[in-house]
Short mmCIF file of C-alpha atoms and ligand atoms in Angstrom, two decimals:
data_model
loop_
_atom_site.label_atom_id
_atom_site.label_comp_id
_atom_site.label_asym_id
_atom_site.label_seq_id
_atom_site.Cartn_x
_atom_site.Cartn_y
_atom_site.Cartn_z
CA MET Q 20 -56.70 35.27 -11.36
CA ILE Q 21 -57.10 38.74 -12.80
CA VAL Q 22 -54.91 41.58 -11.59
CA ASN Q 23 -55.88 45.18 -12.34
CA LEU Q 24 -54.56 48.64 -11.86
CA PHE Q 25 -56.96 51.50 -11.10
CA THR Q 26 -55.68 55.05 -11.06
CA ASP Q 27 -58.83 57.14 -10.68
CA ALA Q 28 -60.46 58.22 -7.42
CA PRO Q 29 -61.04 55.16 -5.17
CA GLY Q 30 -64.73 56.03 -4.71
CA THR Q 31 -65.42 55.60 -8.42
CA LEU Q 32 -64.11 52.04 -8.54
CA GLN Q 33 -66.55 49.25 -9.23
CA THR Q 34 -65.69 46.49 -6.78
CA GLU Q 35 -67.02 43.87 -4.37
CA ALA Q 36 -64.74 45.20 -1.65
CA LEU Q 37 -62.24 47.96 -1.05
CA VAL Q 38 -59.69 47.61 1.77
CA LEU Q 39 -58.50 50.77 3.53
CA PHE Q 40 -56.11 51.25 6.44
CA VAL Q 41 -56.49 53.44 9.47
CA ARG Q 42 -53.97 54.33 12.13
CA ASP Q 43 -54.91 54.29 15.81
CA GLY Q 44 -56.52 57.54 16.93
CA GLN Q 45 -56.68 58.93 13.40
CA ARG Q 46 -59.83 59.32 11.38
CA PRO Q 47 -59.33 58.11 7.83
CA ARG Q 48 -59.22 61.65 6.46
CA TYR Q 49 -57.76 60.60 3.16
CA ILE Q 50 -60.88 58.62 2.35
CA LYS Q 51 -63.32 61.44 3.05
CA GLU Q 52 -65.72 60.68 0.26
CA LEU Q 53 -65.88 57.00 1.23
CA GLU Q 54 -66.08 57.73 4.91
CA GLN Q 55 -69.41 59.38 4.37
CA GLN Q 56 -70.74 56.05 3.24
CA ILE Q 57 -69.82 54.24 6.45
CA PRO Q 58 -72.51 54.42 9.17
CA PRO Q 59 -71.24 57.03 11.68
CA LEU Q 60 -71.95 54.82 14.67
CA ALA Q 61 -69.89 51.97 13.31
CA LEU Q 62 -67.10 54.35 12.44
CA ALA Q 63 -67.17 55.91 15.90
CA SER Q 64 -66.70 52.52 17.58
CA PHE Q 65 -63.82 51.60 15.31
CA LYS Q 66 -60.64 52.22 17.28
CA ALA Q 67 -58.17 51.17 14.56
CA LYS Q 68 -56.29 48.91 16.96
CA PHE Q 69 -53.83 46.71 15.13
CA GLY Q 70 -55.70 44.08 13.14
CA GLU Q 71 -59.15 45.44 14.06
CA THR Q 72 -61.57 45.25 11.14
CA LEU Q 73 -64.75 47.11 10.27
CA LEU Q 74 -66.82 45.92 7.34
CA ALA Q 75 -69.32 48.45 6.04
CA PHE Q 76 -71.86 48.21 3.23
CA PRO Q 77 -72.27 51.61 1.58
CA ALA Q 78 -75.90 52.34 0.70
CA LYS Q 79 -74.96 53.94 -2.60
CA GLY Q 80 -72.04 54.08 -4.97
CA THR Q 81 -70.03 51.45 -6.83
CA VAL Q 82 -68.00 50.10 -3.92
CA LYS Q 83 -70.11 47.29 -2.43
CA ARG Q 84 -68.09 46.79 0.75
CA ILE Q 85 -65.53 48.90 2.54
CA LEU Q 86 -63.20 47.08 4.89
CA LEU Q 87 -61.28 49.25 7.33
CA VAL Q 88 -58.25 47.57 8.87
CA GLY Q 89 -56.53 49.06 11.91
CA LEU Q 90 -52.78 49.60 11.90
CA GLY Q 91 -52.57 50.25 15.66
CA ASP Q 92 -50.34 52.90 17.14
CA SER Q 93 -46.63 53.25 16.56
CA ALA Q 94 -45.67 51.97 20.02
CA THR Q 95 -44.17 48.78 18.68
CA ASP Q 96 -40.63 47.81 17.76
CA ARG Q 97 -41.94 46.08 14.65
CA ASP Q 98 -40.93 47.65 11.37
CA PRO Q 99 -43.88 49.84 10.24
CA VAL Q 100 -43.82 48.16 6.84
CA GLU Q 101 -44.17 44.78 8.55
CA VAL Q 102 -47.09 46.11 10.60
CA PHE Q 103 -48.69 47.16 7.32
CA ARG Q 104 -47.97 43.76 5.68
CA ARG Q 105 -49.74 42.05 8.55
CA ALA Q 106 -52.74 44.39 8.57
CA LEU Q 107 -53.02 43.87 4.82
CA GLY Q 108 -52.81 40.09 5.24
CA ILE Q 109 -55.50 40.18 7.92
CA GLY Q 110 -57.78 42.23 5.65
CA MET Q 111 -57.28 39.97 2.64
CA LYS Q 112 -57.89 36.81 4.67
CA PHE Q 113 -60.94 38.38 6.35
CA LEU Q 114 -62.62 39.00 3.00
CA THR Q 115 -61.63 35.86 1.12
CA LYS Q 116 -62.70 33.65 4.06
CA GLN Q 117 -66.17 35.14 3.64
CA GLY Q 118 -66.13 34.33 -0.04
CA VAL Q 119 -65.46 37.90 -1.15
CA LEU Q 120 -63.01 37.06 -3.91
CA ASP Q 121 -62.88 40.29 -5.90
CA VAL Q 122 -60.90 42.71 -3.79
CA ALA Q 123 -59.34 46.13 -4.26
CA VAL Q 124 -56.73 47.69 -1.99
CA TYR Q 125 -55.99 51.36 -1.46
CA ILE Q 126 -53.15 52.43 0.82
CA GLY Q 127 -53.74 56.17 0.48
CA ALA Q 128 -51.37 58.25 2.57
CA ILE Q 129 -50.46 55.83 5.33
CA PHE Q 130 -46.77 56.19 4.57
CA ASP Q 131 -45.35 59.70 4.90
CA GLU Q 132 -42.38 61.25 3.04
CA SER Q 133 -39.89 59.43 5.28
CA PHE Q 134 -40.73 56.28 3.31
CA ASP Q 135 -40.13 57.90 -0.07
CA ASP Q 136 -37.03 55.87 -0.95
CA ARG Q 137 -38.84 52.63 -0.06
CA PHE Q 138 -42.14 53.56 -1.61
CA ASP Q 139 -41.88 51.61 -4.87
CA ALA Q 140 -40.76 48.60 -2.90
CA ILE Q 141 -43.65 49.05 -0.48
CA ILE Q 142 -46.20 49.15 -3.31
CA ARG Q 143 -44.74 45.99 -4.82
CA GLU Q 144 -44.61 44.25 -1.46
CA ALA Q 145 -48.19 45.22 -0.71
CA ILE Q 146 -49.34 43.59 -3.93
CA VAL Q 147 -47.25 40.48 -3.19
CA ILE Q 148 -48.75 40.19 0.30
CA SER Q 149 -52.29 40.69 -1.06
CA LEU Q 150 -51.72 37.79 -3.43
CA ILE Q 151 -50.05 35.39 -0.97
CA ALA Q 152 -52.17 36.02 2.15
CA PRO Q 153 -55.21 34.12 0.83
CA TYR Q 154 -53.68 30.69 0.33
CA GLY Q 155 -54.80 27.16 1.03
CA TYR Q 156 -53.32 23.82 0.05
CA GLU Q 157 -56.41 22.02 -1.20
CA LYS Q 158 -54.89 19.75 -3.86
CA HIS Q 159 -55.77 16.47 -2.22
CA ARG Q 160 -59.30 17.18 -1.04
CA SER Q 161 -61.84 15.44 -3.26
CA LYS Q 162 -64.63 17.71 -2.08
CA LYS Q 163 -63.32 21.19 -2.76
CA GLU Q 164 -64.10 23.54 0.09
CA ASP Q 165 -65.73 26.77 -0.92
CA SER Q 166 -62.76 28.43 -2.54
CA THR Q 167 -60.99 31.19 -0.66
CA GLU Q 168 -58.67 31.89 -3.58
CA LEU Q 169 -58.80 35.42 -4.96
CA ARG Q 170 -60.62 35.77 -8.26
CA SER Q 171 -59.54 39.31 -9.01
CA PHE Q 172 -57.32 41.86 -7.36
CA THR Q 173 -57.23 45.58 -8.04
CA TRP Q 174 -54.49 47.92 -6.93
CA VAL Q 175 -55.94 51.39 -6.46
CA ALA Q 176 -53.23 53.95 -6.89
CA PRO Q 177 -54.05 57.56 -7.60
CA LEU Q 178 -50.48 58.35 -6.58
CA ALA Q 179 -47.52 60.26 -7.80
CA ARG Q 180 -46.30 57.29 -9.85
CA THR Q 181 -46.64 56.86 -13.57
CA LYS Q 182 -48.97 54.21 -14.92
CA GLU Q 183 -45.99 52.51 -16.56
CA LYS Q 184 -44.11 52.32 -13.27
CA LEU Q 185 -47.15 50.95 -11.47
CA ALA Q 186 -47.73 48.38 -14.19
CA THR Q 187 -44.13 47.18 -13.85
CA LEU Q 188 -44.44 46.90 -10.07
CA LEU Q 189 -47.67 44.97 -10.50
CA LYS Q 190 -46.08 42.55 -12.96
CA GLU Q 191 -43.06 41.97 -10.73
CA ALA Q 192 -45.29 41.45 -7.71
CA CYS Q 193 -47.23 38.76 -9.56
CA VAL Q 194 -43.98 36.91 -10.33
CA ILE Q 195 -42.84 37.03 -6.71
CA ALA Q 196 -46.25 35.98 -5.37
CA ASP Q 197 -46.35 33.08 -7.86
CA SER Q 198 -42.89 32.02 -6.73
CA VAL Q 199 -43.87 32.05 -3.04
CA ARG Q 200 -46.92 29.95 -3.87
CA ILE Q 201 -44.82 27.51 -5.89
CA ALA Q 202 -42.55 27.00 -2.87
CA ARG Q 203 -45.51 26.57 -0.50
CA ASP Q 204 -47.14 23.97 -2.75
CA LEU Q 205 -43.89 22.00 -2.97
CA VAL Q 206 -43.45 22.05 0.82
CA ASN Q 207 -47.07 21.20 1.61
CA ALA Q 208 -47.20 18.22 -0.73
CA PRO Q 209 -46.98 14.99 1.28
CA SER Q 210 -43.88 12.84 0.97
CA ASN Q 211 -45.59 10.05 -0.99
CA VAL Q 212 -46.38 12.63 -3.67
CA MET Q 213 -43.32 14.88 -3.40
CA THR Q 214 -40.62 12.23 -3.79
CA PRO Q 215 -37.09 13.14 -4.94
CA ALA Q 216 -38.10 12.23 -8.51
CA ALA Q 217 -41.25 14.37 -8.24
CA LEU Q 218 -39.21 17.33 -7.00
CA ALA Q 219 -36.94 16.90 -10.03
CA ARG Q 220 -40.00 16.83 -12.30
CA ALA Q 221 -41.31 20.00 -10.63
CA ALA Q 222 -37.98 21.70 -11.34
CA LYS Q 223 -38.15 20.62 -14.99
CA GLN Q 224 -41.67 21.97 -15.22
CA LEU Q 225 -40.45 25.44 -14.24
CA VAL Q 226 -38.26 25.44 -17.36
CA GLU Q 227 -41.31 25.08 -19.60
CA SER Q 228 -42.57 28.60 -18.90
CA GLN Q 229 -39.12 30.23 -18.78
CA PRO Q 230 -36.87 29.70 -21.80
CA THR Q 231 -33.90 31.25 -19.96
CA LEU Q 232 -33.98 28.36 -17.46
CA SER Q 233 -32.37 24.98 -17.92
CA CYS Q 234 -32.51 21.97 -15.66
CA THR Q 235 -30.17 18.99 -15.31
CA VAL Q 236 -30.85 16.08 -13.02
CA PHE Q 237 -28.28 13.50 -11.92
CA ASP Q 238 -29.96 10.20 -11.09
CA GLN Q 239 -28.56 7.46 -8.86
CA LYS Q 240 -26.42 5.94 -11.62
CA LYS Q 241 -24.85 9.27 -12.51
CA LEU Q 242 -24.36 10.17 -8.83
CA ALA Q 243 -22.58 6.85 -8.29
CA SER Q 244 -20.29 7.20 -11.29
CA ALA Q 245 -19.44 10.80 -10.33
CA GLY Q 246 -18.70 9.94 -6.70
CA PHE Q 247 -21.43 11.78 -4.82
CA GLY Q 248 -20.88 9.57 -1.77
CA GLY Q 249 -22.79 11.81 0.65
CA ILE Q 250 -26.01 11.98 -1.34
CA LEU Q 251 -25.87 8.23 -2.02
CA ALA Q 252 -25.28 7.37 1.65
CA ALA Q 253 -28.15 9.54 2.90
CA ALA Q 254 -30.50 7.97 0.34
CA GLN Q 255 -29.44 4.33 0.58
CA GLY Q 256 -32.07 3.34 3.16
CA SER Q 257 -34.91 4.38 0.87
CA ASP Q 258 -36.44 2.75 -2.18
CA ALA Q 259 -36.73 6.23 -3.67
CA GLU Q 260 -33.71 7.08 -5.80
CA PRO Q 261 -31.79 10.25 -4.96
CA GLN Q 262 -31.69 13.11 -7.46
CA LEU Q 263 -29.31 16.03 -7.75
CA ILE Q 264 -31.26 18.85 -9.34
CA THR Q 265 -29.54 21.81 -10.98
CA LEU Q 266 -31.79 24.63 -12.16
CA GLU Q 267 -29.84 27.30 -13.98
CA TYR Q 268 -30.85 30.77 -15.11
CA LEU Q 269 -28.74 32.55 -17.69
CA PRO Q 270 -29.95 36.03 -18.63
CA ALA Q 271 -31.07 36.18 -22.26
CA GLY Q 272 -28.26 36.69 -24.72
CA GLN Q 273 -25.88 34.68 -22.59
CA ALA Q 274 -26.91 31.21 -23.66
CA GLY Q 275 -24.16 28.68 -23.87
CA LYS Q 276 -22.13 26.65 -21.51
CA SER Q 277 -22.41 28.13 -18.05
CA GLU Q 278 -18.74 27.46 -17.33
CA GLN Q 279 -17.82 29.87 -20.10
CA VAL Q 280 -19.97 32.71 -18.84
CA LYS Q 281 -17.91 35.00 -16.70
CA THR Q 282 -19.24 38.36 -17.76
CA LYS Q 283 -21.91 38.55 -15.07
CA LYS Q 284 -21.92 37.75 -11.42
CA THR Q 285 -22.74 34.13 -10.66
CA VAL Q 286 -24.69 33.23 -7.55
CA VAL Q 287 -25.23 29.61 -6.58
CA LEU Q 288 -28.13 28.85 -4.25
CA VAL Q 289 -28.03 25.44 -2.62
CA GLY Q 290 -31.17 24.01 -1.01
CA LYS Q 291 -31.72 20.96 1.19
CA GLY Q 292 -34.18 18.63 -0.51
CA VAL Q 293 -34.98 15.88 1.98
CA THR Q 294 -38.49 14.89 0.88
CA PHE Q 295 -39.02 12.91 4.07
CA ASP Q 296 -36.78 12.79 7.11
CA SER Q 297 -37.59 9.82 9.33
CA GLY Q 298 -34.19 10.19 10.96
CA GLY Q 299 -33.00 6.95 9.39
CA ILE Q 300 -31.58 4.32 11.80
CA ASN Q 301 -31.47 7.13 14.41
CA LEU Q 302 -35.23 7.14 14.00
CA LYS Q 303 -37.05 10.29 15.09
CA PRO Q 304 -39.61 10.08 17.89
CA GLU Q 305 -43.28 10.01 16.87
CA ARG Q 306 -43.86 13.66 17.71
CA GLY Q 307 -43.63 15.85 14.65
CA MET Q 308 -42.42 13.15 12.30
CA ASN Q 309 -45.51 13.65 10.16
CA GLU Q 310 -44.26 17.13 9.35
CA MET Q 311 -40.95 15.92 7.99
CA HIS Q 312 -42.16 16.14 4.38
CA MET Q 313 -41.23 19.81 4.87
CA ASP Q 314 -37.52 18.97 5.04
CA MET Q 315 -37.15 20.11 1.44
CA ALA Q 316 -38.28 23.68 2.22
CA GLY Q 317 -34.78 25.02 1.55
CA GLY Q 318 -34.76 23.29 -1.84
CA ALA Q 319 -38.26 24.56 -2.60
CA ALA Q 320 -37.23 28.14 -1.78
CA VAL Q 321 -34.16 27.80 -4.01
CA LEU Q 322 -36.07 26.42 -7.02
CA ALA Q 323 -38.79 29.05 -6.67
CA THR Q 324 -36.20 31.83 -6.38
CA VAL Q 325 -34.33 30.73 -9.52
CA TYR Q 326 -37.71 30.75 -11.28
CA ALA Q 327 -38.35 34.28 -9.98
CA ALA Q 328 -34.93 35.47 -11.18
CA ALA Q 329 -35.75 34.19 -14.67
CA ALA Q 330 -39.28 35.58 -14.74
CA LEU Q 331 -37.99 38.96 -13.54
CA GLN Q 332 -35.19 38.74 -16.13
CA LEU Q 333 -32.58 39.79 -13.59
CA PRO Q 334 -29.16 40.55 -15.13
CA ILE Q 335 -27.38 37.94 -13.04
CA HIS Q 336 -26.41 34.30 -13.53
CA VAL Q 337 -28.17 32.16 -10.92
CA VAL Q 338 -27.76 28.45 -10.32
CA GLY Q 339 -29.93 26.47 -7.95
CA VAL Q 340 -28.51 23.17 -6.68
CA VAL Q 341 -30.90 20.88 -4.81
CA PRO Q 342 -29.87 17.42 -3.62
CA ALA Q 343 -33.09 15.44 -3.11
CA VAL Q 344 -33.26 12.29 -0.99
CA GLU Q 345 -35.56 10.44 1.35
CA ASN Q 346 -33.98 9.56 4.72
CA MET Q 347 -35.28 6.14 5.75
CA PRO Q 348 -34.26 3.25 8.01
CA SER Q 349 -33.87 -0.17 6.39
CA GLY Q 350 -31.46 -3.03 5.96
CA THR Q 351 -29.55 -1.00 3.41
CA ALA Q 352 -29.59 2.29 5.34
CA SER Q 353 -26.50 4.12 6.60
CA LYS Q 354 -25.74 3.22 10.20
CA PRO Q 355 -24.34 5.33 13.02
CA GLY Q 356 -20.57 5.06 12.94
CA ASP Q 357 -20.35 4.51 9.17
CA ILE Q 358 -17.61 6.39 7.39
CA ILE Q 359 -18.35 7.63 3.89
CA THR Q 360 -16.36 9.49 1.25
CA SER Q 361 -17.98 12.67 0.02
CA LYS Q 362 -17.74 14.10 -3.50
CA SER Q 363 -15.01 16.45 -2.28
CA GLY Q 364 -12.87 13.53 -1.16
CA LEU Q 365 -13.24 14.41 2.53
CA THR Q 366 -14.42 11.48 4.63
CA ILE Q 367 -17.41 11.89 6.93
CA GLU Q 368 -18.13 9.96 10.12
CA VAL Q 369 -21.90 9.45 10.20
CA ALA Q 370 -22.27 9.80 13.96
CA ASN Q 371 -26.05 10.26 13.64
CA THR Q 372 -28.11 9.34 10.60
CA ASP Q 373 -30.64 12.06 11.47
CA ALA Q 374 -28.05 14.73 10.64
CA GLU Q 375 -28.51 13.79 6.95
CA GLY Q 376 -29.01 17.31 5.61
CA ARG Q 377 -25.42 18.36 6.05
CA ILE Q 378 -24.22 15.15 4.36
CA ILE Q 379 -26.15 15.80 1.15
CA LEU Q 380 -25.34 19.53 1.29
CA ALA Q 381 -21.63 18.70 1.53
CA ASP Q 382 -21.81 17.11 -1.93
CA ALA Q 383 -24.07 19.87 -3.24
CA LEU Q 384 -21.64 22.56 -2.07
CA THR Q 385 -18.81 20.75 -3.87
CA HIS Q 386 -20.98 20.64 -7.00
CA ALA Q 387 -21.74 24.36 -6.55
CA ALA Q 388 -18.04 25.22 -6.76
CA ALA Q 389 -17.95 23.89 -10.34
CA PHE Q 390 -19.94 26.97 -11.42
CA LYS Q 391 -17.13 29.23 -10.13
CA PRO Q 392 -19.62 31.29 -8.14
CA ASP Q 393 -18.98 34.77 -6.82
CA LEU Q 394 -20.93 33.69 -3.77
CA ILE Q 395 -22.90 30.75 -2.42
CA ILE Q 396 -25.95 30.77 -0.16
CA ASP Q 397 -27.36 27.55 1.16
CA CYS Q 398 -30.82 27.23 2.60
CA ALA Q 399 -31.72 24.27 4.77
CA THR Q 400 -34.09 23.04 7.45
CA LEU Q 401 -30.94 21.73 9.06
CA THR Q 402 -31.50 21.60 12.81
CA GLY Q 403 -34.25 21.42 15.38
CA ALA Q 404 -31.87 23.60 17.39
CA ALA Q 405 -32.57 26.55 15.08
CA LEU Q 406 -36.28 26.22 15.85
CA VAL Q 407 -35.56 25.99 19.58
CA ALA Q 408 -33.28 29.05 19.52
CA LEU Q 409 -35.27 31.42 17.31
CA GLY Q 410 -38.76 29.97 17.05
CA GLU Q 411 -40.72 30.32 13.83
CA GLU Q 412 -39.91 34.05 13.78
CA ARG Q 413 -36.35 34.07 12.49
CA ALA Q 414 -33.92 31.90 10.55
CA ALA Q 415 -30.34 31.41 11.73
CA LEU Q 416 -27.60 32.87 9.55
CA LEU Q 417 -23.93 31.90 9.56
CA GLY Q 418 -21.10 32.06 7.06
CA ASN Q 419 -17.51 32.86 6.21
CA ASN Q 420 -17.91 36.45 5.01
CA GLN Q 421 -19.28 39.27 7.16
CA LYS Q 422 -20.05 41.51 4.19
CA LEU Q 423 -22.31 38.87 2.67
CA ILE Q 424 -23.91 38.14 6.03
CA ASP Q 425 -24.62 41.85 6.62
CA SER Q 426 -26.14 42.10 3.18
CA VAL Q 427 -28.45 39.11 3.80
CA LEU Q 428 -29.42 40.48 7.23
CA ASP Q 429 -30.28 43.79 5.61
CA VAL Q 430 -32.45 42.22 2.89
CA GLY Q 431 -34.11 40.25 5.68
CA ARG Q 432 -35.14 43.47 7.41
CA GLN Q 433 -36.37 44.92 4.11
CA THR Q 434 -38.55 41.92 3.29
CA GLY Q 435 -39.64 41.01 6.81
CA GLU Q 436 -38.06 37.56 6.41
CA LEU Q 437 -35.83 38.02 9.43
CA LEU Q 438 -32.56 36.32 10.30
CA TRP Q 439 -30.21 36.26 13.23
CA GLN Q 440 -26.48 35.70 12.98
CA LEU Q 441 -24.63 33.05 14.97
CA PRO Q 442 -20.84 32.67 15.05
CA ILE Q 443 -18.46 30.07 13.66
CA ASP Q 444 -14.89 30.03 15.02
CA ASP Q 445 -12.14 27.54 15.83
CA ASP Q 446 -13.69 26.62 19.17
CA TYR Q 447 -16.85 25.54 17.40
CA ARG Q 448 -14.89 23.91 14.56
CA GLU Q 449 -13.57 21.57 17.29
CA HIS Q 450 -17.12 20.30 17.76
CA VAL Q 451 -17.22 18.53 14.41
CA LYS Q 452 -13.75 16.94 14.62
CA SER Q 453 -13.86 13.19 14.25
CA ASP Q 454 -11.58 10.55 15.79
CA SER Q 455 -11.89 8.38 12.74
CA ALA Q 456 -12.66 10.58 9.70
CA ASP Q 457 -12.00 14.07 8.34
CA VAL Q 458 -15.19 15.46 9.83
CA LYS Q 459 -18.13 14.26 11.92
CA ASN Q 460 -21.78 15.04 11.18
CA LEU Q 461 -22.59 15.71 14.83
CA GLY Q 462 -21.51 18.36 17.33
CA LYS Q 463 -20.57 17.96 20.98
CA LYS Q 464 -23.34 16.49 23.18
CA GLY Q 465 -25.99 18.14 21.04
CA ASN Q 466 -24.83 21.60 22.17
CA ALA Q 467 -24.65 24.52 19.75
CA GLY Q 468 -26.49 22.42 17.18
CA VAL Q 469 -27.00 25.22 14.64
CA ILE Q 470 -23.34 26.20 14.74
CA ALA Q 471 -22.12 22.59 14.54
CA GLY Q 472 -24.21 22.20 11.38
CA ALA Q 473 -22.65 25.29 9.82
CA ALA Q 474 -19.13 24.38 10.98
CA PHE Q 475 -19.58 21.06 9.20
CA LEU Q 476 -20.79 22.69 5.96
CA GLU Q 477 -17.93 25.20 6.03
CA LYS Q 478 -15.49 22.32 5.44
CA PHE Q 479 -16.99 21.90 1.97
CA VAL Q 480 -16.72 25.52 0.87
CA SER Q 481 -13.56 27.20 -0.40
CA LYS Q 482 -12.32 29.91 1.99
CA ASP Q 483 -12.13 32.28 -0.99
CA THR Q 484 -15.81 31.97 -1.85
CA PRO Q 485 -18.17 34.12 0.22
CA TRP Q 486 -20.72 31.70 1.64
CA ALA Q 487 -23.77 32.10 3.84
CA HIS Q 488 -25.79 29.35 5.45
CA ILE Q 489 -29.46 29.90 6.29
CA ASP Q 490 -31.02 27.42 8.73
CA LEU Q 491 -34.75 27.94 8.19
CA ALA Q 492 -36.03 25.02 10.28
CA GLY Q 493 -38.10 27.58 12.26
CA PRO Q 494 -39.86 29.81 9.72
CA ALA Q 495 -40.19 27.23 6.90
CA MET Q 496 -43.37 25.87 8.40
CA ARG Q 497 -45.91 27.43 10.74
CA SER Q 498 -47.77 25.56 13.48
CA GLU Q 499 -50.57 28.14 13.23
CA PRO Q 500 -51.42 30.70 10.55
CA GLY Q 501 -49.73 34.09 10.63
CA ALA Q 502 -51.19 37.38 9.40
CA TYR Q 503 -50.14 36.67 5.82
CA GLN Q 504 -48.74 33.18 6.20
CA PRO Q 505 -50.76 29.98 6.16
CA LYS Q 506 -50.41 27.12 8.58
CA GLY Q 507 -47.85 24.70 7.13
CA GLY Q 508 -45.36 25.60 4.41
CA THR Q 509 -44.72 29.33 4.30
CA GLY Q 510 -42.50 29.67 1.26
CA TRP Q 511 -40.11 31.49 3.57
CA GLY Q 512 -36.92 32.56 1.84
CA VAL Q 513 -38.34 33.22 -1.63
CA ARG Q 514 -38.97 36.92 -1.00
CA LEU Q 515 -35.65 37.20 0.83
CA LEU Q 516 -33.52 35.46 -1.80
CA THR Q 517 -35.25 37.19 -4.71
CA ALA Q 518 -34.67 40.60 -3.12
CA PHE Q 519 -31.07 39.58 -2.46
CA LEU Q 520 -30.56 38.66 -6.13
CA GLU Q 521 -32.12 41.94 -7.22
CA LYS Q 522 -29.67 43.78 -5.00
CA GLU Q 523 -26.75 41.74 -6.36
CA SER Q 524 -27.79 42.51 -9.94
CA GLN Q 525 -27.65 46.26 -9.46
N1 LIG M 4 -34.67 17.92 9.39
C1 LIG M 4 -34.11 17.93 10.69
C2 LIG M 4 -34.18 19.29 11.37
C3 LIG M 4 -35.55 19.82 11.68
C4 LIG M 4 -36.13 19.60 12.89
C5 LIG M 4 -36.21 20.62 10.77
C6 LIG M 4 -37.36 20.13 13.18
C7 LIG M 4 -37.45 21.14 11.07
C8 LIG M 4 -38.02 20.91 12.27
C9 LIG M 4 -32.65 17.51 10.64
O1 LIG M 4 -32.29 16.64 9.62
C10 LIG M 4 -32.34 16.84 11.92
O2 LIG M 4 -32.96 15.89 12.24
N2 LIG M 4 -31.39 17.39 12.64
C11 LIG M 4 -31.00 16.85 13.89
C12 LIG M 4 -29.51 17.05 14.01
C13 LIG M 4 -28.86 16.31 15.12
C14 LIG M 4 -28.97 14.82 14.95
C15 LIG M 4 -27.42 16.74 15.15
C16 LIG M 4 -31.73 17.59 14.99
O3 LIG M 4 -32.01 18.77 14.86
O4 LIG M 4 -32.05 16.95 15.99
ZN1 LIG M 5 -32.64 14.59 10.14
ZN1 LIG M 6 -33.51 16.72 7.92
#
């Protein structure tokens, strides 16, 4: 795909389609010269309600189509930038669905001076959204549908920004959009294709384009000799071997053993990589099981974010740790009531084999500590309870450090990848106490499921290390398309975690 920057007057651009935005009740004054090319009757009936579209074919000039997209009025408690993201997504999908694959976007003056300090970020975000809104997972169709993938994208920006600045924003946006698409592809791949070994191969492939990345994979033999009892137990019902994937980004000039690098901040991101979750011996009901190839969405977001950090050359040391297993029932599978010894030495009562995510994350969090991180964030489709509580709209956020949690919440608001905090305290810690082992992988009577999951994970993190847990079981996958999200894997978390790393590197 070709990405261009155009800094002259929008009307002089040569393009298949130009997208413009209009606020409710306001004539698009800033596009005067183009407005004259839209039939007055059509323009008069266009109310600019949120998401309303008007496609016009100018009789003359170099712009073949003008698409007006309504932003609605401001009587909404949605962040105005999010309203804009959605309108932009609607416009991009509208055109690409019709086979218009060469698209230019002009945002003109829809953001006033009050957005000045966010303006660079808004431009970059707008380009990211333009590039991720048209998306389809078509890999396994033998007859390719008429493509709805963009062929070329032009950012029209006769604005008070230098060409150099705009070019940088454009380049960064392409990296972030690529990363979101990488995560979506990983999540959407079916479980017979995206096995633990395939996920490890995908991680290794990311290294090929980024020399500052390195990838190590522990296979079953290595996991056994190193005592990763949790990962082994969760995987033992499957014929697919477990893999512990570590994808590490060291900023250029810092090559060498990661343990020796202490000059820069180190962030470890841990992601759940269950490539299929049948529930194991506590087999899931039929409903929704076919979607359980998405249970590695946390891992996908982590791998894609580490890739983004490298491609953006952020001045921060980032390690992604993704334990990958398939959770299956069989004669060799873990059984309810089993007691296993995790990598940390803590014993775990496997009260329910469907709560497998926390068991593999326990070992991964122990592995994470070896990098002496300044902070750890884990990302996991851990509980159906998170989906029940917050829907597909928000992820649940918990942790042991309010400053870190506030920072993640804030980045969530900035990126539109929203989170909601839930508590962990001693009353909830009671829920995961076991009669027979150090900790139990199940809460009390299925209550407070999200918190029980986090209270369990907390046992495997040092109190001195700021840690946040993101349960993205809701937003990782959509049951129907959103304005700029597809149905299926959303790549949720990549924009959030990348923005978080950028903030940490400042
Ligand atoms: N992968 C599931 C959680 C999930 C459910 C993700 C729906 C996305 C959509 C997880 O491993 C699981 O099964 N959790 C159990 C935990 C319970 C046994 C404590 C759950 O949510 O029922
Ligand atoms: Zn499960
Ligand atoms: Zn799971």
